């Protein structure tokens, strides 16, 4: 009986629009960049041209998300579909920050946009995704193909130990109870105390009146009265009334007096909540305040707000380009995580186990 061994795997083709990111990966992996052109027509339609054969190859599309999120998504979808129709064997999307990840829950009469994006990527032809610190780990269930959700916490922990003087006199702060698990993971690994901020200065969107609770209309679309829709609920049915939430003012659970406060989160976008938290921590006696996060979106006037605030330093990774924001605010520091993403690419291409990249990672990380 003739046995056929595994077909030799070719060098992965790396393709992406943003030059700095793709050069980092190509240098670490020792491979050449794929030849492709992404451009926009006069009417702002996206055009993709693949300039070499990709038949039977593993293709890694490295797509960082710039300010124009929707254009980046269309580039990714069109590039993926172009590679699929060119008979690429595997198309792996390397998306360090997965866009629309905050819209992963149903709110009001909205939609779960993250699920929609996952379906679009699968339909376009992606067979695998490498990403980092999804906003909710359950997002992986939106996909019908493998997702490797890498962690940036080892790099951020290393930064704390090496770059923050006297970090032993610090406490890890969760700016809301929902961030307590992440903060607890940092505190346990650094053997530091944990502080949680509870309450909010203003109502959040999730607590606004939900339009789905409005009673049904009295008349149907035909203008005829529908007796069974005239009352809500049905006569004789008394439903218990949910008590309205009343959020307390922000309180600090834990002691930060005379300590360094390190606020931990996954995304820094609109920084007003962080600025408010920093002011409260400063009033409670913290003498230095750091913010550690994976994705530094830093939208709108975030750099100026950080510069004028009590925050001493904002440390984010380079999953999202933020060179301009760093020029506007010297308090913003960057941690390079291209090493772990490049290693993930190498292991997937060579068919090696990914377990090494997840060692000592727990469910709460």
C-alpha atoms as one frame of an Amber mdcrd trajectory, in Angstrom:
protein
   0.000   0.000   0.000   1.363   3.387  -0.984   1.314   5.947   1.804   1.159
   9.658   1.143   2.865  11.884   3.644   1.803  15.370   4.576   2.223  17.865
   1.755   5.115  20.253   2.490   3.820  23.509   3.866   4.909  26.634   2.078
   6.121  29.876   3.620   3.171  31.878   4.972   2.184  34.957   3.010   1.703
  38.015   5.193  -0.430  40.766   3.770  -1.863  43.920   5.304  -2.189  47.621
   4.610  -0.369  49.139   7.591   3.346  49.082   6.893   4.782  49.313  10.417
   2.832  46.353  11.806   3.496  44.050   8.854   7.236  44.808   8.908   7.414
  43.857  12.594   5.870  40.458  11.905   7.899  39.829   8.750  11.146  40.658
  10.567  10.380  38.380  13.509   9.317  35.482  11.267  12.017  35.963   8.651
   9.585  35.901   5.717   8.774  38.221   2.859   5.609  40.237   2.674   2.939
  39.210   0.210   2.424  41.420  -2.808  -0.988  43.043  -2.712  -2.476  46.481
  -3.205  -5.388  47.935  -1.221  -6.782  51.189  -2.580  -9.938  53.275  -2.687
 -11.782  54.472  -5.748 -12.924  58.066  -6.174 -16.298  57.104  -4.662 -14.466
  55.520  -1.656 -15.152  51.933  -2.692 -12.362  49.580  -1.585 -10.362  47.704
  -4.214  -7.977  44.812  -3.512  -5.489  43.357  -6.004  -3.418  40.285  -5.099
  -0.211  40.497  -7.148   1.052  36.900  -6.854  -0.214  33.337  -6.770  -1.594
  32.157  -3.430  -2.919  28.777  -4.542  -2.522  26.148  -1.815  -0.774  28.498
   0.624  -1.403  29.562   4.211  -2.275  33.262   4.157  -2.101  35.466   7.251
  -3.928  38.785   6.922  -2.652  41.193   9.564  -5.333  43.826  10.103  -4.880
  46.412  12.793  -7.874  48.675  13.324  -7.189  52.391  12.716  -9.541  55.286
  13.396 -11.742  54.433  10.411 -13.073  51.140  11.749 -15.647  50.437   9.044
 -13.171  50.954   6.191 -10.743  48.554   7.884 -13.490  45.934   8.164 -14.365
  46.239   4.474 -10.685  45.937   3.539 -10.460  42.741   5.590 -13.625  41.250
   4.082 -12.662  42.046   0.492  -9.066  40.848   0.961 -10.313  37.605   2.501
 -12.782  36.979  -0.318 -10.128  37.769  -2.943  -7.786  35.179  -1.396 -10.598
  32.637  -1.128 -11.453  32.956  -4.818  -7.707  32.669  -5.599  -7.692  29.180
  -4.018  -5.668  29.894  -0.869  -5.654  26.811   1.366  -6.029  28.538   4.741
  -6.839  32.196   5.401  -6.006  33.292   8.935  -6.958  36.745  10.179  -4.553
  38.304  12.676  -6.753  40.963  14.307  -5.083  42.096  17.561  -8.072  44.275
  18.514 -11.383  42.808  17.375 -13.730  45.680  16.458 -17.315  45.941  17.702
 -16.404  43.634  20.604 -18.261  45.897  23.049 -21.472  45.308  21.103 -21.673
  41.648  22.104 -24.920  41.852  24.102 -28.487  42.696  23.182 -29.464  46.210
  24.266 -32.922  47.621  23.717 -34.066  47.072  20.134 -30.500  46.894  18.877
 -28.521  43.933  17.657 -25.463  41.899  18.585 -23.169  43.483  16.018 -20.175
  41.379  17.065 -22.062  38.240  16.047 -22.916  39.837  12.686 -19.248  40.636
  12.061 -18.237  37.073  12.955 -20.740  35.703  10.427 -19.494  38.087   7.732
 -15.874  37.046   8.236 -16.803  33.358   8.044 -18.820  33.928   4.890 -15.959
  35.869   3.290 -13.644  32.888   3.783 -11.638  33.205   7.016 -10.712  29.825
   8.480  -9.021  30.964  11.712  -8.581  34.131  13.797  -5.757  35.216  16.078
  -6.772  38.047  18.383  -5.929  39.398  21.820  -7.998  40.035  24.946 -11.535
  39.949  23.586 -13.846  42.235  25.549 -15.837  39.139  26.566 -14.319  35.678
  26.183 -17.747  34.308  25.213 -17.363  36.121  21.864 -15.392  33.079  20.693
 -18.711  31.227  20.550 -19.905  33.560  17.769 -17.501  31.930  15.315 -17.812
  28.560  13.577 -14.039  28.273  13.124 -11.093  28.322  15.587 -10.292  31.519
  17.508  -7.059  31.951  19.476  -7.652  34.653  22.096  -4.131  35.524  23.271
  -3.428  37.433  26.503  -1.452  40.628  26.980  -1.343  40.330  30.776   2.179
  38.765  30.930   3.609  41.811  29.124   1.713  44.274  31.322   2.761  42.436
  34.494   6.374  42.556  33.334   6.070  46.306  32.750   4.732  46.828  36.271
   7.607  44.870  37.805  10.345  46.515  35.741   9.133  50.070  35.103   7.129
  51.101  38.181   9.468  51.960  41.068   8.360  50.603  44.435   5.500  48.620
  42.851   5.374  46.546  46.048   3.678  49.569  47.616   0.890  49.471  45.026
  -2.697  48.249  44.918  -4.573  46.969  41.868  -7.790  48.894  41.210 -10.924
  47.782  39.359 -12.830  50.883  38.247 -16.094  48.920  38.352 -17.258  45.591
  39.802 -17.379  44.133  36.276 -13.593  44.607  35.988 -12.906  42.974  39.361
 -11.980  39.550  37.935  -9.260  40.975  35.711  -7.958  43.148  38.530  -7.994
  40.199  40.945  -5.873  38.178  38.522  -3.254  40.955  38.432  -3.349  41.365
  42.219  -2.854  37.643  42.877   0.060  37.365  40.468   1.822  40.434  41.884
   0.884  39.599  45.506  -0.749  43.015  45.917  -3.968  44.267  47.459  -7.195
  44.754  45.522  -9.413  47.860  45.500 -12.795  48.117  43.762 -14.671  51.291
  42.847 -18.408  50.855  43.283 -21.155  53.142  42.032 -21.315  55.580  39.144
 -21.373  59.321  38.724 -24.071  59.121  36.050 -26.524  56.628  34.613 -25.106
  54.171  32.122 -26.776  53.191  28.885 -27.613  49.746  30.211 -29.863  51.263
  32.901 -31.942  53.443  30.609 -35.567  52.564  29.984 -35.771  49.665  27.562
 -38.177  50.349  24.697 -39.144  46.675  24.548 -41.213  47.212  27.711 -43.598
  49.638  25.986 -47.199  48.336  25.767 -48.548  47.073  22.445 -50.598  49.416
  20.284 -54.369  49.375  20.593 -55.030  49.078  16.884 -53.584  46.669  14.365
 -52.013  47.671  11.060 -55.402  47.348   9.311 -57.058  49.872  11.609 -59.342
  47.215  13.138 -59.491  46.942  16.904 -57.958  43.772  18.277 -59.629  42.958
  21.601 -56.810  40.748  22.800 -54.310  43.618  22.345 -56.267  46.364  24.077
 -54.790  45.673  27.490 -51.287  44.764  28.538 -51.037  42.417  30.259 -54.158
  40.298  29.850 -57.034  41.019  32.254 -56.564  39.264  35.560 -52.781  38.888
  35.238 -50.737  40.901  37.713 -46.978  40.796  37.094 -44.549  41.824  39.828
 -42.976  45.221  39.220 -39.191  45.316  39.020 -37.801  47.888  41.419 -35.813
  50.648  39.720 -32.072  50.729  40.298 -30.608  53.559  42.314 -26.897  53.807
  41.848 -24.919  55.056  44.841 -22.187  57.678  44.429 -18.761  56.276  43.664
 -17.222  54.674  46.723 -13.818  53.065  47.179 -13.846  49.548  48.616 -10.339
  49.181  50.015  -7.486  51.387  51.198  -5.324  53.404  48.780  -3.861  55.881
  51.267  -0.132  56.404  50.669  -0.061  53.816  47.884   0.384  53.592  44.129
  -2.956  52.899  42.415  -2.822  50.761  39.246  -6.164  50.725  37.408  -6.541
  47.619  35.217  -8.919  47.253  32.268  -9.008  45.794  28.753  -9.895  48.891
  26.670  -9.093  52.583  27.107 -11.342  54.538  24.757 -13.410  57.328  26.301
 -11.197  58.175  29.265 -13.640  60.291  31.270 -14.460  57.360  33.590 -10.739
  56.798  34.193 -10.190  60.497  34.884 -13.058  60.536  37.403 -11.694  57.400
  39.078  -8.225  58.935  39.265  -9.563  62.048  41.003 -11.348  59.949  43.623
  -8.261  57.810  44.232  -6.146  60.950  44.574  -8.581  62.343  47.126  -8.339
  59.079  49.064  -4.559  59.402  49.357  -3.052  57.592  46.365   0.170  59.407
  45.429   0.606  57.893  41.944  -1.974  56.584  39.502  -1.301  54.273  36.556
  -3.708  52.845  34.000  -2.868  49.471  32.421  -4.899  48.238  29.466  -4.498
  46.053  26.396  -6.187  48.170  23.725  -5.487  51.899  23.616  -8.188  53.291
  21.335  -7.882  56.745  22.942 -10.637  58.292  20.836 -11.639  61.955  20.476
  -9.931  64.251  23.011  -8.607  61.419  25.205  -4.920  62.515  25.034  -5.750
  66.028  26.244  -7.985  64.737  29.047  -5.207  62.410  30.212  -2.636  65.205
  30.077  -4.805  67.488  32.229  -5.805  64.773  34.737  -4.342  63.301  37.912
  -3.244  60.210  35.952   0.547  59.793  35.948   0.855  57.217  33.179  -1.322
  55.255  30.737   0.259  51.999  29.576  -1.273  50.216  26.586  -0.061  47.650
  24.071   0.413  48.225  20.349  -2.655  46.229  19.271  -4.078  49.525  17.972
  -1.958  52.228  16.272  -1.714  55.275  18.545   1.436  57.122  17.474  -0.443
  60.409  17.059  -1.930  60.179  20.554   1.545  59.625  22.023   2.762  62.822
  20.379  -0.143  64.701  21.943   0.328  63.230  25.425   3.727  62.056  26.764
   1.976  60.183  29.592   0.967  57.422  27.119   3.432  54.511  27.045   3.453
  51.463  24.745   4.225  47.804  25.402   5.136  45.718  22.343   3.185  42.435
  22.011   4.204  41.559  18.449   6.400  38.763  19.812   3.492  36.580  20.973
   1.434  37.262  17.832   4.378  36.312  15.601   4.912  33.110  17.600   1.223
  32.245  17.198   1.556  32.679  13.424   4.608  30.416  13.346   2.968  27.681
  15.408  -0.253  27.666  13.403   1.650  27.515  10.113   3.831  24.636  11.335
   0.931  22.761  12.918   2.385  23.044  16.422   0.472  23.195  19.690  -0.647
  26.593  20.977  -0.622  25.436  24.613   2.742  27.092  25.301   1.226  30.531
  24.656  -1.530  29.862  27.209   0.537  28.396  30.037  -0.592  29.515  33.498
  -3.604  31.268  31.928  -6.772  30.724  33.955 -10.436  31.244  33.125 -10.480
  34.648  34.831  -7.464  36.034  32.890
